[in-house]
């Protein structure tokens, strides 16, 4: 793992309960896909973390290039040329239970793992009242993640792979670690941020970077019934890219494959361009 610029074994004891973020989950994080030794979409991940850190009053590294170089040192040390990287910035000071002798405002922690094998598709449950869409921190990706993990664990206990989280209005928001899209009448729709969903990086790339003639990708409120009657439903995340949804609460999804293959191909081309450009840029360091 990487801890404040130093590469250590993950068994190293580096954190203290006196760091206020440890017991309060006071920090931000992101999960990146490593492709050919490149941190894919690094700029988007850094910008989102920095935005959420400011929202949560978490001190944050100011130099994106220097932070990326440190993370790439970890990738090289672990030979994780194809994998996943988790990076977290933990607030160390503040609150009523700050420990003595803490001389850093924040810690940066990162580790890598092999890519997750998601299979050919996923089966989703539905969880009501899971997102408070009107809250000021609704779309922030913060270390207080135990509610998501508990909802995912419950879905798996019931025989599903993930669960759809509904907002306080009853509309679809997201899943515990992925955004969700529906193809309806040739249009590609994802819930808006007002639903409380996390603005995922792959979600943003589909909305902002991928352009296919005749295919419109946009935000709109969706219901569970919209998903069940859609032509195609899929999840997006940095580790999944696009993953088909095979079933929702016991009902099979037809997956007509009219639009998703074109989106997958376009995303693949975008990834290839990004990786090649990033490799050329890194060669200049």
PDB file of C-alpha atoms in Angstrom:
ATOM      1  CA  UNK A   1       0.000   0.000   0.000  1.00  0.00           C
ATOM      2  CA  UNK A   2       0.929   3.660  -0.268  1.00  0.00           C
ATOM      3  CA  UNK A   3       0.753   5.723   2.917  1.00  0.00           C
ATOM      4  CA  UNK A   4       1.715   9.390   2.715  1.00  0.00           C
ATOM      5  CA  UNK A   5       4.160   8.713  -0.110  1.00  0.00           C
ATOM      6  CA  UNK A   6       5.751   5.651   1.501  1.00  0.00           C
ATOM      7  CA  UNK A   7       5.194   2.164   0.077  1.00  0.00           C
ATOM      8  CA  UNK A   8       4.511  -0.315   2.876  1.00  0.00           C
ATOM      9  CA  UNK A   9       3.130  -3.800   3.382  1.00  0.00           C
ATOM     10  CA  UNK A  10      -0.623  -3.703   4.022  1.00  0.00           C
ATOM     11  CA  UNK A  11      -0.011  -5.303   7.420  1.00  0.00           C
ATOM     12  CA  UNK A  12       1.924  -2.220   8.581  1.00  0.00           C
ATOM     13  CA  UNK A  13       0.280  -0.428  11.498  1.00  0.00           C
ATOM     14  CA  UNK A  14       0.159   3.153  10.299  1.00  0.00           C
ATOM     15  CA  UNK A  15      -3.138   4.625  11.568  1.00  0.00           C
ATOM     16  CA  UNK A  16      -4.261   5.721  15.019  1.00  0.00           C
ATOM     17  CA  UNK A  17      -7.773   5.919  16.503  1.00  0.00           C
ATOM     18  CA  UNK A  18      -6.853   9.503  17.389  1.00  0.00           C
ATOM     19  CA  UNK A  19      -6.989  10.443  13.712  1.00  0.00           C
ATOM     20  CA  UNK A  20     -10.491  11.840  13.650  1.00  0.00           C
ATOM     21  CA  UNK A  21     -11.308  10.394  10.240  1.00  0.00           C
ATOM     22  CA  UNK A  22     -10.610   6.817  11.314  1.00  0.00           C
ATOM     23  CA  UNK A  23     -13.565   6.418  13.682  1.00  0.00           C
ATOM     24  CA  UNK A  24     -15.823   8.950  11.958  1.00  0.00           C
ATOM     25  CA  UNK A  25     -15.329   7.957   8.327  1.00  0.00           C
ATOM     26  CA  UNK A  26     -14.313  11.568   7.710  1.00  0.00           C
ATOM     27  CA  UNK A  27     -12.622  11.453   4.348  1.00  0.00           C
ATOM     28  CA  UNK A  28     -13.108  10.918   0.624  1.00  0.00           C
ATOM     29  CA  UNK A  29     -12.083   8.137  -1.736  1.00  0.00           C
ATOM     30  CA  UNK A  30     -12.198   6.943  -5.302  1.00  0.00           C
ATOM     31  CA  UNK A  31     -11.716   3.642  -7.116  1.00  0.00           C
ATOM     32  CA  UNK A  32      -9.815   3.757 -10.389  1.00  0.00           C
ATOM     33  CA  UNK A  33      -9.228   1.209 -13.111  1.00  0.00           C
ATOM     34  CA  UNK A  34      -5.570   0.631 -14.005  1.00  0.00           C
ATOM     35  CA  UNK A  35      -5.143  -0.061 -17.715  1.00  0.00           C
ATOM     36  CA  UNK A  36      -1.689  -0.845 -19.119  1.00  0.00           C
ATOM     37  CA  UNK A  37      -0.204   0.897 -16.102  1.00  0.00           C
ATOM     38  CA  UNK A  38      -2.305   4.030 -16.643  1.00  0.00           C
ATOM     39  CA  UNK A  39      -4.785   5.429 -14.116  1.00  0.00           C
ATOM     40  CA  UNK A  40      -7.790   5.708 -16.396  1.00  0.00           C
ATOM     41  CA  UNK A  41      -9.668   9.030 -16.243  1.00  0.00           C
ATOM     42  CA  UNK A  42      -7.386  10.251 -13.444  1.00  0.00           C
ATOM     43  CA  UNK A  43      -8.345  13.892 -13.995  1.00  0.00           C
ATOM     44  CA  UNK A  44     -12.025  13.167 -13.428  1.00  0.00           C
ATOM     45  CA  UNK A  45     -11.377  11.096 -10.304  1.00  0.00           C
ATOM     46  CA  UNK A  46      -9.102  13.765  -8.826  1.00  0.00           C
ATOM     47  CA  UNK A  47     -11.582  16.561  -9.580  1.00  0.00           C
ATOM     48  CA  UNK A  48     -14.455  14.671  -7.950  1.00  0.00           C
ATOM     49  CA  UNK A  49     -12.425  13.818  -4.865  1.00  0.00           C
ATOM     50  CA  UNK A  50     -11.257  17.410  -4.536  1.00  0.00           C
ATOM     51  CA  UNK A  51     -14.826  18.696  -4.890  1.00  0.00           C
ATOM     52  CA  UNK A  52     -16.138  16.264  -2.265  1.00  0.00           C
ATOM     53  CA  UNK A  53     -13.206  17.018   0.043  1.00  0.00           C
ATOM     54  CA  UNK A  54     -14.053  20.717  -0.048  1.00  0.00           C
ATOM     55  CA  UNK A  55     -17.708  19.890   0.661  1.00  0.00           C
ATOM     56  CA  UNK A  56     -16.718  17.711   3.637  1.00  0.00           C
ATOM     57  CA  UNK A  57     -13.954  20.062   4.867  1.00  0.00           C
ATOM     58  CA  UNK A  58     -11.301  17.431   4.343  1.00  0.00           C
ATOM     59  CA  UNK A  59      -7.802  18.815   3.618  1.00  0.00           C
ATOM     60  CA  UNK A  60      -6.709  17.541   0.230  1.00  0.00           C
ATOM     61  CA  UNK A  61      -3.522  17.336  -1.904  1.00  0.00           C
ATOM     62  CA  UNK A  62      -3.290  20.417  -4.100  1.00  0.00           C
ATOM     63  CA  UNK A  63      -1.027  18.993  -6.804  1.00  0.00           C
ATOM     64  CA  UNK A  64      -2.872  16.491  -9.004  1.00  0.00           C
ATOM     65  CA  UNK A  65       0.247  15.628 -11.036  1.00  0.00           C
ATOM     66  CA  UNK A  66       2.326  14.894  -7.939  1.00  0.00           C
ATOM     67  CA  UNK A  67      -0.450  12.771  -6.461  1.00  0.00           C
ATOM     68  CA  UNK A  68      -0.721  10.742  -9.663  1.00  0.00           C
ATOM     69  CA  UNK A  69       3.040  10.127  -9.726  1.00  0.00           C
ATOM     70  CA  UNK A  70       2.901   8.780  -6.154  1.00  0.00           C
ATOM     71  CA  UNK A  71       0.033   6.453  -7.087  1.00  0.00           C
ATOM     72  CA  UNK A  72       1.917   5.248 -10.164  1.00  0.00           C
ATOM     73  CA  UNK A  73       4.848   4.356  -7.910  1.00  0.00           C
ATOM     74  CA  UNK A  74       2.477   2.006  -6.097  1.00  0.00           C
ATOM     75  CA  UNK A  75       1.255   0.538  -9.406  1.00  0.00           C
ATOM     76  CA  UNK A  76       4.866  -0.137 -10.388  1.00  0.00           C
ATOM     77  CA  UNK A  77       5.815  -1.578  -6.993  1.00  0.00           C
ATOM     78  CA  UNK A  78       2.870  -4.005  -7.153  1.00  0.00           C
ATOM     79  CA  UNK A  79       3.268  -4.671 -10.887  1.00  0.00           C
ATOM     80  CA  UNK A  80      -0.456  -3.897 -11.073  1.00  0.00           C
ATOM     81  CA  UNK A  81      -0.485  -3.044 -14.771  1.00  0.00           C
ATOM     82  CA  UNK A  82      -4.077  -4.260 -15.129  1.00  0.00           C
ATOM     83  CA  UNK A  83      -6.061  -3.866 -11.946  1.00  0.00           C
ATOM     84  CA  UNK A  84      -7.961  -1.624  -9.573  1.00  0.00           C
ATOM     85  CA  UNK A  85      -6.628   1.149  -7.344  1.00  0.00           C
ATOM     86  CA  UNK A  86      -8.418   2.528  -4.292  1.00  0.00           C
ATOM     87  CA  UNK A  87      -7.198   5.879  -2.969  1.00  0.00           C
ATOM     88  CA  UNK A  88      -8.507   7.611   0.151  1.00  0.00           C
ATOM     89  CA  UNK A  89      -7.758  10.945   1.794  1.00  0.00           C
ATOM     90  CA  UNK A  90      -8.458  10.809   5.520  1.00  0.00           C
ATOM     91  CA  UNK A  91      -8.954  13.869   7.720  1.00  0.00           C
ATOM     92  CA  UNK A  92      -6.760  13.645  10.822  1.00  0.00           C
ATOM     93  CA  UNK A  93      -7.720  16.596  12.998  1.00  0.00           C
ATOM     94  CA  UNK A  94     -10.914  18.084  14.389  1.00  0.00           C
ATOM     95  CA  UNK A  95     -13.925  16.918  16.335  1.00  0.00           C
ATOM     96  CA  UNK A  96     -14.097  16.144  20.044  1.00  0.00           C
ATOM     97  CA  UNK A  97     -11.859  13.082  20.085  1.00  0.00           C
ATOM     98  CA  UNK A  98      -8.760  14.174  18.185  1.00  0.00           C
ATOM     99  CA  UNK A  99      -5.744  12.358  19.552  1.00  0.00           C
ATOM    100  CA  UNK A 100      -2.595  13.980  20.843  1.00  0.00           C
ATOM    101  CA  UNK A 101       0.578  14.280  18.800  1.00  0.00           C
ATOM    102  CA  UNK A 102      -1.012  14.270  15.342  1.00  0.00           C
ATOM    103  CA  UNK A 103       1.112  16.487  13.128  1.00  0.00           C
ATOM    104  CA  UNK A 104      -0.553  15.953   9.744  1.00  0.00           C
ATOM    105  CA  UNK A 105      -3.871  17.431   8.644  1.00  0.00           C
ATOM    106  CA  UNK A 106      -4.632  14.431   6.430  1.00  0.00           C
ATOM    107  CA  UNK A 107      -3.329  11.021   5.364  1.00  0.00           C
ATOM    108  CA  UNK A 108      -3.305   9.693   1.808  1.00  0.00           C
ATOM    109  CA  UNK A 109      -3.757   5.920   1.609  1.00  0.00           C
ATOM    110  CA  UNK A 110      -3.886   3.742  -1.515  1.00  0.00           C
ATOM    111  CA  UNK A 111      -3.743   0.079  -2.446  1.00  0.00           C
ATOM    112  CA  UNK A 112      -4.231  -2.056  -5.547  1.00  0.00           C
ATOM    113  CA  UNK A 113      -6.017  -5.319  -6.279  1.00  0.00           C
ATOM    114  CA  UNK A 114      -6.710  -7.542  -9.253  1.00  0.00           C
ATOM    115  CA  UNK A 115      -9.697  -6.627 -11.445  1.00  0.00           C
ATOM    116  CA  UNK A 116     -13.058  -7.948 -10.274  1.00  0.00           C
ATOM    117  CA  UNK A 117     -14.627 -10.518 -12.579  1.00  0.00           C
ATOM    118  CA  UNK A 118     -18.268  -9.448 -12.814  1.00  0.00           C
ATOM    119  CA  UNK A 119     -19.470 -12.153 -15.203  1.00  0.00           C
ATOM    120  CA  UNK A 120     -21.913 -11.763 -18.070  1.00  0.00           C
ATOM    121  CA  UNK A 121     -24.470  -9.723 -16.139  1.00  0.00           C
ATOM    122  CA  UNK A 122     -26.051  -9.070 -12.758  1.00  0.00           C
ATOM    123  CA  UNK A 123     -29.273  -9.650 -10.863  1.00  0.00           C
ATOM    124  CA  UNK A 124     -30.657  -6.719  -8.882  1.00  0.00           C
ATOM    125  CA  UNK A 125     -32.903  -6.387  -5.865  1.00  0.00           C
ATOM    126  CA  UNK A 126     -34.669  -3.115  -4.916  1.00  0.00           C
ATOM    127  CA  UNK A 127     -34.139  -1.130  -1.698  1.00  0.00           C
ATOM    128  CA  UNK A 128     -36.614   1.635  -0.817  1.00  0.00           C
ATOM    129  CA  UNK A 129     -35.800   4.930   0.959  1.00  0.00           C
ATOM    130  CA  UNK A 130     -32.073   4.391   0.438  1.00  0.00           C
ATOM    131  CA  UNK A 131     -31.072   7.843  -0.794  1.00  0.00           C
ATOM    132  CA  UNK A 132     -31.982  11.178   0.803  1.00  0.00           C
ATOM    133  CA  UNK A 133     -31.817  13.102  -2.456  1.00  0.00           C
ATOM    134  CA  UNK A 134     -32.298  16.536  -0.900  1.00  0.00           C
ATOM    135  CA  UNK A 135     -29.370  16.317   1.514  1.00  0.00           C
ATOM    136  CA  UNK A 136     -26.286  18.518   1.033  1.00  0.00           C
ATOM    137  CA  UNK A 137     -23.950  15.491   0.931  1.00  0.00           C
ATOM    138  CA  UNK A 138     -26.176  13.206  -1.159  1.00  0.00           C
ATOM    139  CA  UNK A 139     -23.813  12.926  -4.137  1.00  0.00           C
ATOM    140  CA  UNK A 140     -20.511  12.930  -2.233  1.00  0.00           C
ATOM    141  CA  UNK A 141     -18.299   9.842  -2.250  1.00  0.00           C
ATOM    142  CA  UNK A 142     -17.133   9.697   1.355  1.00  0.00           C
ATOM    143  CA  UNK A 143     -15.519   7.095   3.603  1.00  0.00           C
ATOM    144  CA  UNK A 144     -18.736   6.609   5.600  1.00  0.00           C
ATOM    145  CA  UNK A 145     -19.680   3.709   3.313  1.00  0.00           C
ATOM    146  CA  UNK A 146     -21.024   1.144   5.776  1.00  0.00           C
ATOM    147  CA  UNK A 147     -24.687   1.709   4.865  1.00  0.00           C
ATOM    148  CA  UNK A 148     -23.911   0.874   1.240  1.00  0.00           C
ATOM    149  CA  UNK A 149     -21.995  -2.219   2.287  1.00  0.00           C
ATOM    150  CA  UNK A 150     -24.852  -3.349   4.535  1.00  0.00           C
ATOM    151  CA  UNK A 151     -27.435  -2.920   1.760  1.00  0.00           C
ATOM    152  CA  UNK A 152     -25.193  -4.830  -0.653  1.00  0.00           C
ATOM    153  CA  UNK A 153     -24.650  -7.594   1.897  1.00  0.00           C
ATOM    154  CA  UNK A 154     -28.408  -7.931   2.373  1.00  0.00           C
ATOM    155  CA  UNK A 155     -28.971  -8.142  -1.392  1.00  0.00           C
ATOM    156  CA  UNK A 156     -26.346 -10.879  -1.676  1.00  0.00           C
ATOM    157  CA  UNK A 157     -27.925 -12.720   1.278  1.00  0.00           C
ATOM    158  CA  UNK A 158     -31.186 -12.774  -0.689  1.00  0.00           C
ATOM    159  CA  UNK A 159     -29.459 -14.211  -3.761  1.00  0.00           C
ATOM    160  CA  UNK A 160     -28.835 -11.041  -5.782  1.00  0.00           C
ATOM    161  CA  UNK A 161     -25.621  -9.420  -7.005  1.00  0.00           C
ATOM    162  CA  UNK A 162     -26.546  -5.803  -6.246  1.00  0.00           C
ATOM    163  CA  UNK A 163     -29.532  -3.675  -5.312  1.00  0.00           C
ATOM    164  CA  UNK A 164     -31.251  -0.652  -6.826  1.00  0.00           C
ATOM    165  CA  UNK A 165     -31.435   2.206  -4.337  1.00  0.00           C
ATOM    166  CA  UNK A 166     -34.590   4.306  -4.478  1.00  0.00           C
ATOM    167  CA  UNK A 167     -34.588   7.928  -3.370  1.00  0.00           C
ATOM    168  CA  UNK A 168     -36.982   9.495  -0.887  1.00  0.00           C
ATOM    169  CA  UNK A 169     -39.412  10.280  -3.751  1.00  0.00           C
ATOM    170  CA  UNK A 170     -39.565   6.649  -4.850  1.00  0.00           C
ATOM    171  CA  UNK A 171     -37.484   7.146  -8.000  1.00  0.00           C
ATOM    172  CA  UNK A 172     -34.438   5.104  -8.987  1.00  0.00           C
ATOM    173  CA  UNK A 173     -31.160   6.649  -7.813  1.00  0.00           C
ATOM    174  CA  UNK A 174     -28.289   4.175  -8.316  1.00  0.00           C
ATOM    175  CA  UNK A 175     -26.880   0.929  -6.927  1.00  0.00           C
ATOM    176  CA  UNK A 176     -24.560   0.625  -3.939  1.00  0.00           C
ATOM    177  CA  UNK A 177     -21.429   0.911  -6.115  1.00  0.00           C
ATOM    178  CA  UNK A 178     -22.659   1.615  -9.636  1.00  0.00           C
ATOM    179  CA  UNK A 179     -24.823   3.936 -11.685  1.00  0.00           C
ATOM    180  CA  UNK A 180     -27.722   2.544 -13.696  1.00  0.00           C
ATOM    181  CA  UNK A 181     -28.933   3.233 -17.253  1.00  0.00           C
ATOM    182  CA  UNK A 182     -32.028   2.166 -19.174  1.00  0.00           C
ATOM    183  CA  UNK A 183     -32.505   1.990 -22.953  1.00  0.00           C
ATOM    184  CA  UNK A 184     -36.091   2.987 -23.760  1.00  0.00           C
ATOM    185  CA  UNK A 185     -37.176   3.462 -27.359  1.00  0.00           C
ATOM    186  CA  UNK A 186     -33.601   3.938 -28.542  1.00  0.00           C
ATOM    187  CA  UNK A 187     -32.840   6.582 -25.899  1.00  0.00           C
ATOM    188  CA  UNK A 188     -30.348   5.985 -23.085  1.00  0.00           C
ATOM    189  CA  UNK A 189     -31.542   7.372 -19.746  1.00  0.00           C
ATOM    190  CA  UNK A 190     -29.907   7.584 -16.322  1.00  0.00           C
ATOM    191  CA  UNK A 191     -31.290   9.105 -13.092  1.00  0.00           C
ATOM    192  CA  UNK A 192     -30.410  12.780 -12.531  1.00  0.00           C
ATOM    193  CA  UNK A 193     -28.215  13.943  -9.674  1.00  0.00           C
ATOM    194  CA  UNK A 194     -31.327  15.223  -7.884  1.00  0.00           C
ATOM    195  CA  UNK A 195     -31.986  11.542  -7.127  1.00  0.00           C
ATOM    196  CA  UNK A 196     -28.954  11.566  -4.827  1.00  0.00           C
ATOM    197  CA  UNK A 197     -26.868   9.348  -7.082  1.00  0.00           C
ATOM    198  CA  UNK A 198     -23.092   9.542  -7.117  1.00  0.00           C
ATOM    199  CA  UNK A 199     -21.866  11.238 -10.316  1.00  0.00           C
ATOM    200  CA  UNK A 200     -19.742   8.286 -11.394  1.00  0.00           C
ATOM    201  CA  UNK A 201     -16.833   8.735 -13.788  1.00  0.00           C
ATOM    202  CA  UNK A 202     -18.073   6.186 -16.348  1.00  0.00           C
ATOM    203  CA  UNK A 203     -21.538   7.757 -16.109  1.00  0.00           C
ATOM    204  CA  UNK A 204     -20.034  11.170 -16.843  1.00  0.00           C
ATOM    205  CA  UNK A 205     -18.062   9.845 -19.812  1.00  0.00           C
ATOM    206  CA  UNK A 206     -21.225   8.381 -21.370  1.00  0.00           C
ATOM    207  CA  UNK A 207     -23.094  11.655 -20.821  1.00  0.00           C
ATOM    208  CA  UNK A 208     -20.316  14.023 -21.871  1.00  0.00           C
ATOM    209  CA  UNK A 209     -17.818  12.239 -24.125  1.00  0.00           C
ATOM    210  CA  UNK A 210     -19.557   9.453 -26.061  1.00  0.00           C
ATOM    211  CA  UNK A 211     -21.371  10.568 -29.182  1.00  0.00           C
ATOM    212  CA  UNK A 212     -23.089   8.054 -31.455  1.00  0.00           C
ATOM    213  CA  UNK A 213     -25.354   9.244 -34.296  1.00  0.00           C
ATOM    214  CA  UNK A 214     -28.988   8.472 -33.529  1.00  0.00           C
ATOM    215  CA  UNK A 215     -28.373   7.624 -29.858  1.00  0.00           C
ATOM    216  CA  UNK A 216     -29.211  10.209 -27.200  1.00  0.00           C
ATOM    217  CA  UNK A 217     -27.816   9.796 -23.674  1.00  0.00           C
ATOM    218  CA  UNK A 218     -29.437  11.997 -21.019  1.00  0.00           C
ATOM    219  CA  UNK A 219     -30.751  12.279 -17.445  1.00  0.00           C
ATOM    220  CA  UNK A 220     -34.379  11.767 -16.429  1.00  0.00           C
ATOM    221  CA  UNK A 221     -36.291  10.365 -13.469  1.00  0.00           C
ATOM    222  CA  UNK A 222     -36.805   6.618 -13.741  1.00  0.00           C
ATOM    223  CA  UNK A 223     -39.077   4.228 -11.857  1.00  0.00           C
ATOM    224  CA  UNK A 224     -38.494   0.550 -11.204  1.00  0.00           C
ATOM    225  CA  UNK A 225     -41.314  -0.175 -13.669  1.00  0.00           C
ATOM    226  CA  UNK A 226     -39.466   1.877 -16.311  1.00  0.00           C
ATOM    227  CA  UNK A 227     -36.470  -0.388 -15.810  1.00  0.00           C
ATOM    228  CA  UNK A 228     -38.507  -3.600 -15.935  1.00  0.00           C
ATOM    229  CA  UNK A 229     -40.107  -2.600 -19.239  1.00  0.00           C
ATOM    230  CA  UNK A 230     -36.925  -1.169 -20.815  1.00  0.00           C
ATOM    231  CA  UNK A 231     -35.278  -2.616 -23.909  1.00  0.00           C
ATOM    232  CA  UNK A 232     -31.967  -2.838 -22.058  1.00  0.00           C
ATOM    233  CA  UNK A 233     -30.700  -2.028 -18.569  1.00  0.00           C
ATOM    234  CA  UNK A 234     -27.054  -1.837 -17.558  1.00  0.00           C
ATOM    235  CA  UNK A 235     -24.785  -0.692 -14.752  1.00  0.00           C
ATOM    236  CA  UNK A 236     -21.714   1.506 -15.081  1.00  0.00           C
ATOM    237  CA  UNK A 237     -18.700   1.955 -12.832  1.00  0.00           C
ATOM    238  CA  UNK A 238     -14.942   2.312 -13.124  1.00  0.00           C
ATOM    239  CA  UNK A 239     -14.482  -1.421 -12.498  1.00  0.00           C
ATOM    240  CA  UNK A 240     -17.463  -2.677 -14.527  1.00  0.00           C
ATOM    241  CA  UNK A 241     -17.458  -0.398 -17.594  1.00  0.00           C
ATOM    242  CA  UNK A 242     -20.944  -1.431 -18.859  1.00  0.00           C
ATOM    243  CA  UNK A 243     -22.525  -4.510 -17.255  1.00  0.00           C
ATOM    244  CA  UNK A 244     -25.917  -5.849 -18.409  1.00  0.00           C
ATOM    245  CA  UNK A 245     -28.728  -6.265 -15.874  1.00  0.00           C
ATOM    246  CA  UNK A 246     -30.321  -9.692 -16.287  1.00  0.00           C
ATOM    247  CA  UNK A 247     -33.017  -9.518 -13.627  1.00  0.00           C
ATOM    248  CA  UNK A 248     -34.734  -7.015 -11.324  1.00  0.00           C
ATOM    249  CA  UNK A 249     -36.499  -8.326  -8.213  1.00  0.00           C
ATOM    250  CA  UNK A 250     -37.093 -11.690  -9.859  1.00  0.00           C
ATOM    251  CA  UNK A 251     -38.245 -10.359 -13.253  1.00  0.00           C
ATOM    252  CA  UNK A 252     -35.948 -11.109 -16.207  1.00  0.00           C
ATOM    253  CA  UNK A 253     -34.835  -8.170 -18.376  1.00  0.00           C
ATOM    254  CA  UNK A 254     -35.056  -8.942 -22.078  1.00  0.00           C
ATOM    255  CA  UNK A 255     -31.808  -7.180 -23.089  1.00  0.00           C
ATOM    256  CA  UNK A 256     -32.596  -6.640 -26.781  1.00  0.00           C
ATOM    257  CA  UNK A 257     -28.971  -5.514 -27.385  1.00  0.00           C
ATOM    258  CA  UNK A 258     -30.033  -2.711 -29.694  1.00  0.00           C
ATOM    259  CA  UNK A 259     -27.920   0.080 -28.168  1.00  0.00           C
ATOM    260  CA  UNK A 260     -25.593  -1.233 -25.469  1.00  0.00           C
ATOM    261  CA  UNK A 261     -23.117  -2.951 -27.860  1.00  0.00           C
ATOM    262  CA  UNK A 262     -22.592   0.360 -29.679  1.00  0.00           C
ATOM    263  CA  UNK A 263     -22.007   2.150 -26.376  1.00  0.00           C
ATOM    264  CA  UNK A 264     -19.549  -0.526 -25.259  1.00  0.00           C
ATOM    265  CA  UNK A 265     -17.609  -0.211 -28.494  1.00  0.00           C
ATOM    266  CA  UNK A 266     -17.528   3.583 -28.284  1.00  0.00           C
ATOM    267  CA  UNK A 267     -16.394   3.471 -24.653  1.00  0.00           C
ATOM    268  CA  UNK A 268     -13.692   0.969 -25.602  1.00  0.00           C
ATOM    269  CA  UNK A 269     -12.364   3.345 -28.256  1.00  0.00           C
ATOM    270  CA  UNK A 270     -12.420   6.233 -25.772  1.00  0.00           C
ATOM    271  CA  UNK A 271     -10.443   4.148 -23.251  1.00  0.00           C
ATOM    272  CA  UNK A 272      -7.865   3.164 -25.892  1.00  0.00           C
ATOM    273  CA  UNK A 273      -7.315   6.805 -26.889  1.00  0.00           C
ATOM    274  CA  UNK A 274      -7.004   7.922 -23.273  1.00  0.00           C
ATOM    275  CA  UNK A 275      -4.492   5.188 -22.422  1.00  0.00           C
ATOM    276  CA  UNK A 276      -2.309   5.895 -25.449  1.00  0.00           C
ATOM    277  CA  UNK A 277      -2.301   9.651 -24.811  1.00  0.00           C
ATOM    278  CA  UNK A 278      -1.566   9.132 -21.096  1.00  0.00           C
ATOM    279  CA  UNK A 279       1.331   6.786 -21.862  1.00  0.00           C
ATOM    280  CA  UNK A 280       2.844   9.372 -24.210  1.00  0.00           C
ATOM    281  CA  UNK A 281       2.419  12.122 -21.594  1.00  0.00           C
ATOM    282  CA  UNK A 282       3.934   9.988 -18.821  1.00  0.00           C
ATOM    283  CA  UNK A 283       6.925   9.174 -21.017  1.00  0.00           C
ATOM    284  CA  UNK A 284       7.819  12.858 -20.771  1.00  0.00           C
ATOM    285  CA  UNK A 285       8.232  12.752 -16.972  1.00  0.00           C
TER     286      UNK A 285
END
